[in-house]
PDB file of C-alpha atoms in Angstrom:
ATOM      1  CA  UNK A   1     153.966   5.172  23.338  1.00  0.00           C
ATOM      2  CA  UNK A   2     153.328   1.689  21.964  1.00  0.00           C
ATOM      3  CA  UNK A   3     151.255   0.806  25.008  1.00  0.00           C
ATOM      4  CA  UNK A   4     149.193   3.984  24.676  1.00  0.00           C
ATOM      5  CA  UNK A   5     148.558   3.384  20.976  1.00  0.00           C
ATOM      6  CA  UNK A   6     147.575  -0.229  21.658  1.00  0.00           C
ATOM      7  CA  UNK A   7     145.142   0.878  24.423  1.00  0.00           C
ATOM      8  CA  UNK A   8     143.521   3.471  22.127  1.00  0.00           C
ATOM      9  CA  UNK A   9     143.113   0.926  19.297  1.00  0.00           C
ATOM     10  CA  UNK A  10     141.639  -1.653  21.701  1.00  0.00           C
ATOM     11  CA  UNK A  11     139.204   0.947  23.093  1.00  0.00           C
ATOM     12  CA  UNK A  12     138.029   1.889  19.608  1.00  0.00           C
ATOM     13  CA  UNK A  13     137.702  -1.798  18.614  1.00  0.00           C
ATOM     14  CA  UNK A  14     135.545  -2.726  21.669  1.00  0.00           C
ATOM     15  CA  UNK A  15     133.454   0.438  22.053  1.00  0.00           C
ATOM     16  CA  UNK A  16     133.321   1.698  18.485  1.00  0.00           C
ATOM     17  CA  UNK A  17     134.164   5.160  19.860  1.00  0.00           C
ATOM     18  CA  UNK A  18     137.139   7.320  19.266  1.00  0.00           C
ATOM     19  CA  UNK A  19     139.292   7.872  22.362  1.00  0.00           C
ATOM     20  CA  UNK A  20     138.089  11.503  22.615  1.00  0.00           C
ATOM     21  CA  UNK A  21     134.438  10.456  22.477  1.00  0.00           C
ATOM     22  CA  UNK A  22     135.034   7.661  25.031  1.00  0.00           C
ATOM     23  CA  UNK A  23     136.665   9.965  27.600  1.00  0.00           C
ATOM     24  CA  UNK A  24     134.019  12.647  27.047  1.00  0.00           C
ATOM     25  CA  UNK A  25     131.225  10.148  27.705  1.00  0.00           C
ATOM     26  CA  UNK A  26     133.095   8.742  30.734  1.00  0.00           C
ATOM     27  CA  UNK A  27     133.498  12.266  32.194  1.00  0.00           C
ATOM     28  CA  UNK A  28     129.803  13.039  31.632  1.00  0.00           C
ATOM     29  CA  UNK A  29     128.839   9.772  33.349  1.00  0.00           C
ATOM     30  CA  UNK A  30     130.994  10.596  36.400  1.00  0.00           C
ATOM     31  CA  UNK A  31     129.392  14.048  36.662  1.00  0.00           C
ATOM     32  CA  UNK A  32     125.868  12.572  36.345  1.00  0.00           C
ATOM     33  CA  UNK A  33     126.735   9.947  38.978  1.00  0.00           C
ATOM     34  CA  UNK A  34     127.913  12.621  41.419  1.00  0.00           C
ATOM     35  CA  UNK A  35     124.774  14.715  40.862  1.00  0.00           C
ATOM     36  CA  UNK A  36     122.460  11.756  41.362  1.00  0.00           C
ATOM     37  CA  UNK A  37     124.348  10.620  44.480  1.00  0.00           C
ATOM     38  CA  UNK A  38     124.103  14.080  46.020  1.00  0.00           C
ATOM     39  CA  UNK A  39     120.307  13.798  45.862  1.00  0.00           C
ATOM     40  CA  UNK A  40     120.353  10.797  48.197  1.00  0.00           C
ATOM     41  CA  UNK A  41     121.941  10.208  51.590  1.00  0.00           C
ATOM     42  CA  UNK A  42     124.803   7.799  51.749  1.00  0.00           C
ATOM     43  CA  UNK A  43     123.935   4.974  54.212  1.00  0.00           C
ATOM     44  CA  UNK A  44     127.107   5.636  56.174  1.00  0.00           C
ATOM     45  CA  UNK A  45     126.337   9.336  56.390  1.00  0.00           C
ATOM     46  CA  UNK A  46     122.768   8.495  57.407  1.00  0.00           C
ATOM     47  CA  UNK A  47     124.078   6.600  60.442  1.00  0.00           C
ATOM     48  CA  UNK A  48     126.162   9.579  61.486  1.00  0.00           C
ATOM     49  CA  UNK A  49     123.335  12.099  61.404  1.00  0.00           C
ATOM     50  CA  UNK A  50     121.595  12.739  64.739  1.00  0.00           C
ATOM     51  CA  UNK A  51     118.011  11.564  65.033  1.00  0.00           C
ATOM     52  CA  UNK A  52     115.388  13.747  66.612  1.00  0.00           C
ATOM     53  CA  UNK A  53     112.999  12.453  69.270  1.00  0.00           C
ATOM     54  CA  UNK A  54     110.323  12.317  66.558  1.00  0.00           C
ATOM     55  CA  UNK A  55     112.481   9.848  64.596  1.00  0.00           C
ATOM     56  CA  UNK A  56     113.315  12.249  61.728  1.00  0.00           C
ATOM     57  CA  UNK A  57     116.842  13.096  60.663  1.00  0.00           C
ATOM     58  CA  UNK A  58     118.085  16.317  62.151  1.00  0.00           C
ATOM     59  CA  UNK A  59     118.673  19.096  59.615  1.00  0.00           C
ATOM     60  CA  UNK A  60     121.460  21.627  59.599  1.00  0.00           C
ATOM     61  CA  UNK A  61     119.351  23.992  61.674  1.00  0.00           C
ATOM     62  CA  UNK A  62     120.851  24.953  65.010  1.00  0.00           C
ATOM     63  CA  UNK A  63     119.741  22.640  67.840  1.00  0.00           C
ATOM     64  CA  UNK A  64     116.924  23.915  70.046  1.00  0.00           C
ATOM     65  CA  UNK A  65     118.080  25.652  73.203  1.00  0.00           C
ATOM     66  CA  UNK A  66     118.626  23.411  76.197  1.00  0.00           C
ATOM     67  CA  UNK A  67     115.670  23.576  78.588  1.00  0.00           C
ATOM     68  CA  UNK A  68     116.532  25.481  81.709  1.00  0.00           C
ATOM     69  CA  UNK A  69     116.348  23.291  84.809  1.00  0.00           C
ATOM     70  CA  UNK A  70     113.360  24.214  86.932  1.00  0.00           C
ATOM     71  CA  UNK A  71     114.192  24.923  90.554  1.00  0.00           C
ATOM     72  CA  UNK A  72     113.018  22.013  92.659  1.00  0.00           C
ATOM     73  CA  UNK A  73     110.793  22.981  95.577  1.00  0.00           C
ATOM     74  CA  UNK A  74     112.673  22.486  98.776  1.00  0.00           C
ATOM     75  CA  UNK A  75     110.973  20.213 101.282  1.00  0.00           C
ATOM     76  CA  UNK A  76     110.023  22.030 104.446  1.00  0.00           C
ATOM     77  CA  UNK A  77     112.696  21.761 107.076  1.00  0.00           C
ATOM     78  CA  UNK A  78     111.672  19.878 110.183  1.00  0.00           C
ATOM     79  CA  UNK A  79     112.316  22.100 113.157  1.00  0.00           C
ATOM     80  CA  UNK A  80     112.657  21.037 116.727  1.00  0.00           C
ATOM     81  CA  UNK A  81     109.219  20.904 118.384  1.00  0.00           C
ATOM     82  CA  UNK A  82     108.301  24.150 120.135  1.00  0.00           C
ATOM     83  CA  UNK A  83     106.217  24.013 123.295  1.00  0.00           C
ATOM     84  CA  UNK A  84     103.008  25.962 122.690  1.00  0.00           C
ATOM     85  CA  UNK A  85     101.297  25.441 126.034  1.00  0.00           C
ATOM     86  CA  UNK A  86      97.558  26.106 126.066  1.00  0.00           C
ATOM     87  CA  UNK A  87      95.980  26.237 122.601  1.00  0.00           C
ATOM     88  CA  UNK A  88      92.352  26.599 121.516  1.00  0.00           C
ATOM     89  CA  UNK A  89      90.841  24.428 118.783  1.00  0.00           C
ATOM     90  CA  UNK A  90      90.663  27.491 116.537  1.00  0.00           C
ATOM     91  CA  UNK A  91      94.372  28.185 117.034  1.00  0.00           C
ATOM     92  CA  UNK A  92      95.189  24.509 116.458  1.00  0.00           C
ATOM     93  CA  UNK A  93      93.654  24.626 112.971  1.00  0.00           C
ATOM     94  CA  UNK A  94      96.440  26.956 111.812  1.00  0.00           C
ATOM     95  CA  UNK A  95      98.831  23.985 112.139  1.00  0.00           C
ATOM     96  CA  UNK A  96      97.165  21.785 109.509  1.00  0.00           C
ATOM     97  CA  UNK A  97     100.126  21.793 107.092  1.00  0.00           C
ATOM     98  CA  UNK A  98      98.810  24.528 104.799  1.00  0.00           C
ATOM     99  CA  UNK A  99     101.722  26.725 105.923  1.00  0.00           C
ATOM    100  CA  UNK A 100     104.961  24.748 105.376  1.00  0.00           C
ATOM    101  CA  UNK A 101     106.787  27.017 107.802  1.00  0.00           C
ATOM    102  CA  UNK A 102     104.579  25.998 110.722  1.00  0.00           C
ATOM    103  CA  UNK A 103     104.783  22.667 112.530  1.00  0.00           C
ATOM    104  CA  UNK A 104     102.181  20.025 111.810  1.00  0.00           C
ATOM    105  CA  UNK A 105     100.087  19.392 114.913  1.00  0.00           C
ATOM    106  CA  UNK A 106      97.153  17.230 115.952  1.00  0.00           C
ATOM    107  CA  UNK A 107      95.483  16.472 119.251  1.00  0.00           C
ATOM    108  CA  UNK A 108      94.437  13.256 120.961  1.00  0.00           C
ATOM    109  CA  UNK A 109      92.439  13.378 124.189  1.00  0.00           C
ATOM    110  CA  UNK A 110      93.226  17.069 124.547  1.00  0.00           C
ATOM    111  CA  UNK A 111      97.000  16.613 124.205  1.00  0.00           C
ATOM    112  CA  UNK A 112      98.676  18.261 121.214  1.00  0.00           C
ATOM    113  CA  UNK A 113     101.468  16.415 119.421  1.00  0.00           C
ATOM    114  CA  UNK A 114     103.937  17.655 116.813  1.00  0.00           C
ATOM    115  CA  UNK A 115     103.613  15.201 113.889  1.00  0.00           C
ATOM    116  CA  UNK A 116     105.848  17.192 111.499  1.00  0.00           C
ATOM    117  CA  UNK A 117     108.244  14.264 111.130  1.00  0.00           C
ATOM    118  CA  UNK A 118     105.398  12.302 109.487  1.00  0.00           C
ATOM    119  CA  UNK A 119     104.379  15.033 107.049  1.00  0.00           C
ATOM    120  CA  UNK A 120     103.979  12.407 104.307  1.00  0.00           C
ATOM    121  CA  UNK A 121     101.080  10.957 106.309  1.00  0.00           C
ATOM    122  CA  UNK A 122      99.559  13.996 108.031  1.00  0.00           C
ATOM    123  CA  UNK A 123     100.574  16.773 105.620  1.00  0.00           C
ATOM    124  CA  UNK A 124      98.545  18.000 102.625  1.00  0.00           C
ATOM    125  CA  UNK A 125      97.821  15.107 100.288  1.00  0.00           C
ATOM    126  CA  UNK A 126      98.687  12.489 102.912  1.00  0.00           C
ATOM    127  CA  UNK A 127      96.297   9.692 103.896  1.00  0.00           C
ATOM    128  CA  UNK A 128      95.701  11.220 107.352  1.00  0.00           C
ATOM    129  CA  UNK A 129      95.789  14.901 106.318  1.00  0.00           C
ATOM    130  CA  UNK A 130      92.211  15.249 107.573  1.00  0.00           C
ATOM    131  CA  UNK A 131      93.450  14.887 111.169  1.00  0.00           C
ATOM    132  CA  UNK A 132      96.122  17.606 110.994  1.00  0.00           C
ATOM    133  CA  UNK A 133      95.319  20.733 112.969  1.00  0.00           C
ATOM    134  CA  UNK A 134      92.372  19.001 114.648  1.00  0.00           C
ATOM    135  CA  UNK A 135      91.377  17.171 117.829  1.00  0.00           C
ATOM    136  CA  UNK A 136      90.980  13.694 116.327  1.00  0.00           C
ATOM    137  CA  UNK A 137      90.154  11.508 119.340  1.00  0.00           C
ATOM    138  CA  UNK A 138      86.698  10.394 118.256  1.00  0.00           C
ATOM    139  CA  UNK A 139      87.743   9.831 114.642  1.00  0.00           C
ATOM    140  CA  UNK A 140      90.712   7.686 115.715  1.00  0.00           C
ATOM    141  CA  UNK A 141      88.613   5.650 118.159  1.00  0.00           C
ATOM    142  CA  UNK A 142      86.046   4.943 115.439  1.00  0.00           C
ATOM    143  CA  UNK A 143      88.710   4.616 112.697  1.00  0.00           C
ATOM    144  CA  UNK A 144      86.606   7.198 110.882  1.00  0.00           C
ATOM    145  CA  UNK A 145      87.468   9.706 108.160  1.00  0.00           C
ATOM    146  CA  UNK A 146      84.154  11.495 108.583  1.00  0.00           C
ATOM    147  CA  UNK A 147      84.843  15.201 109.292  1.00  0.00           C
ATOM    148  CA  UNK A 148      81.942  15.147 111.781  1.00  0.00           C
ATOM    149  CA  UNK A 149      84.022  12.822 113.974  1.00  0.00           C
ATOM    150  CA  UNK A 150      86.947  15.242 114.215  1.00  0.00           C
ATOM    151  CA  UNK A 151      86.418  16.207 117.842  1.00  0.00           C
ATOM    152  CA  UNK A 152      87.266  15.120 121.362  1.00  0.00           C
ATOM    153  CA  UNK A 153      83.789  13.924 122.319  1.00  0.00           C
ATOM    154  CA  UNK A 154      84.071  10.338 123.565  1.00  0.00           C
ATOM    155  CA  UNK A 155      80.423   9.975 124.588  1.00  0.00           C
ATOM    156  CA  UNK A 156      78.787   6.778 123.387  1.00  0.00           C
ATOM    157  CA  UNK A 157      82.050   5.029 122.489  1.00  0.00           C
ATOM    158  CA  UNK A 158      82.294   1.340 123.366  1.00  0.00           C
ATOM    159  CA  UNK A 159      85.094  -0.203 125.415  1.00  0.00           C
ATOM    160  CA  UNK A 160      86.806  -1.660 122.311  1.00  0.00           C
ATOM    161  CA  UNK A 161      86.679   1.772 120.635  1.00  0.00           C
ATOM    162  CA  UNK A 162      88.202   3.409 123.707  1.00  0.00           C
ATOM    163  CA  UNK A 163      90.930   0.755 123.665  1.00  0.00           C
ATOM    164  CA  UNK A 164      91.670   1.601 120.021  1.00  0.00           C
ATOM    165  CA  UNK A 165      91.991   5.253 121.012  1.00  0.00           C
ATOM    166  CA  UNK A 166      94.279   4.303 123.891  1.00  0.00           C
ATOM    167  CA  UNK A 167      96.518   2.399 121.468  1.00  0.00           C
ATOM    168  CA  UNK A 168      96.700   5.480 119.243  1.00  0.00           C
ATOM    169  CA  UNK A 169      97.596   7.646 122.216  1.00  0.00           C
ATOM    170  CA  UNK A 170     100.400   5.275 123.259  1.00  0.00           C
ATOM    171  CA  UNK A 171     101.784   5.320 119.722  1.00  0.00           C
ATOM    172  CA  UNK A 172     101.746   9.105 119.682  1.00  0.00           C
ATOM    173  CA  UNK A 173     103.375   9.308 123.097  1.00  0.00           C
ATOM    174  CA  UNK A 174     106.185   7.029 121.899  1.00  0.00           C
ATOM    175  CA  UNK A 175     106.750   8.628 118.508  1.00  0.00           C
ATOM    176  CA  UNK A 176     105.906  12.335 118.822  1.00  0.00           C
ATOM    177  CA  UNK A 177     106.602  15.191 121.198  1.00  0.00           C
ATOM    178  CA  UNK A 178     103.703  16.644 123.186  1.00  0.00           C
ATOM    179  CA  UNK A 179     103.805  20.410 122.641  1.00  0.00           C
ATOM    180  CA  UNK A 180     100.637  21.623 124.317  1.00  0.00           C
ATOM    181  CA  UNK A 181      97.082  20.979 125.405  1.00  0.00           C
ATOM    182  CA  UNK A 182      93.676  22.079 124.175  1.00  0.00           C
ATOM    183  CA  UNK A 183      91.807  24.642 126.257  1.00  0.00           C
ATOM    184  CA  UNK A 184      88.642  26.671 125.971  1.00  0.00           C
ATOM    185  CA  UNK A 185      86.552  24.004 124.249  1.00  0.00           C
ATOM    186  CA  UNK A 186      82.997  23.225 125.242  1.00  0.00           C
ATOM    187  CA  UNK A 187      83.964  19.604 125.710  1.00  0.00           C
ATOM    188  CA  UNK A 188      87.451  18.825 126.973  1.00  0.00           C
ATOM    189  CA  UNK A 189      88.742  15.291 127.212  1.00  0.00           C
ATOM    190  CA  UNK A 190      90.616  14.332 130.342  1.00  0.00           C
ATOM    191  CA  UNK A 191      91.677  10.775 131.142  1.00  0.00           C
ATOM    192  CA  UNK A 192      89.234   9.265 128.681  1.00  0.00           C
ATOM    193  CA  UNK A 193      86.178  10.996 130.142  1.00  0.00           C
ATOM    194  CA  UNK A 194      84.335  13.978 128.748  1.00  0.00           C
ATOM    195  CA  UNK A 195      84.098  16.911 131.107  1.00  0.00           C
ATOM    196  CA  UNK A 196      82.274  20.145 130.563  1.00  0.00           C
ATOM    197  CA  UNK A 197      84.666  23.078 130.851  1.00  0.00           C
ATOM    198  CA  UNK A 198      83.659  26.535 131.845  1.00  0.00           C
ATOM    199  CA  UNK A 199      82.205  28.558 129.031  1.00  0.00           C
ATOM    200  CA  UNK A 200      84.056  31.766 128.292  1.00  0.00           C
ATOM    201  CA  UNK A 201      82.339  35.019 127.557  1.00  0.00           C
TER     202      UNK A 201
END
């Protein structure tokens, strides 16, 4: 009891307050401190709170639903080349890559090759997509992307241009499977020469 009495006397001497008044003021100060602190975020708590992509602190609202994964388009499966035999230019155009279920074909000097394995080059959006589904001999010989050159007419080509075409043909023969030949065109290419074929009624 002596210690308690001494502490109370010392408190009154230093503060000028009675012990009851001192503890009342101390309690009020603790309550005010707690109220003020609740208005602000503790730095440690701030570090624990998740941050949104916008940089703001996430609230207690439920998180947004997870985005559903979008199904990825499946790349077209490369099928074994199918021999088509005789094909007209009109029929050949159906194999230009617009239908992913059909092989990708193009013709050089009347011979049709399956270029499906190089869809990134000859398929839609590829650098050589213009040649798909077409007889491209003249365009390849001239190294031309002009649609008017997408035909098998070799008339007027120089020897160097014919050699360029021959190089292309060798590359195609090595890399791709021949699946048919063009028929029924007004001008059919055979052995590097243009021959008039019989016109059909």
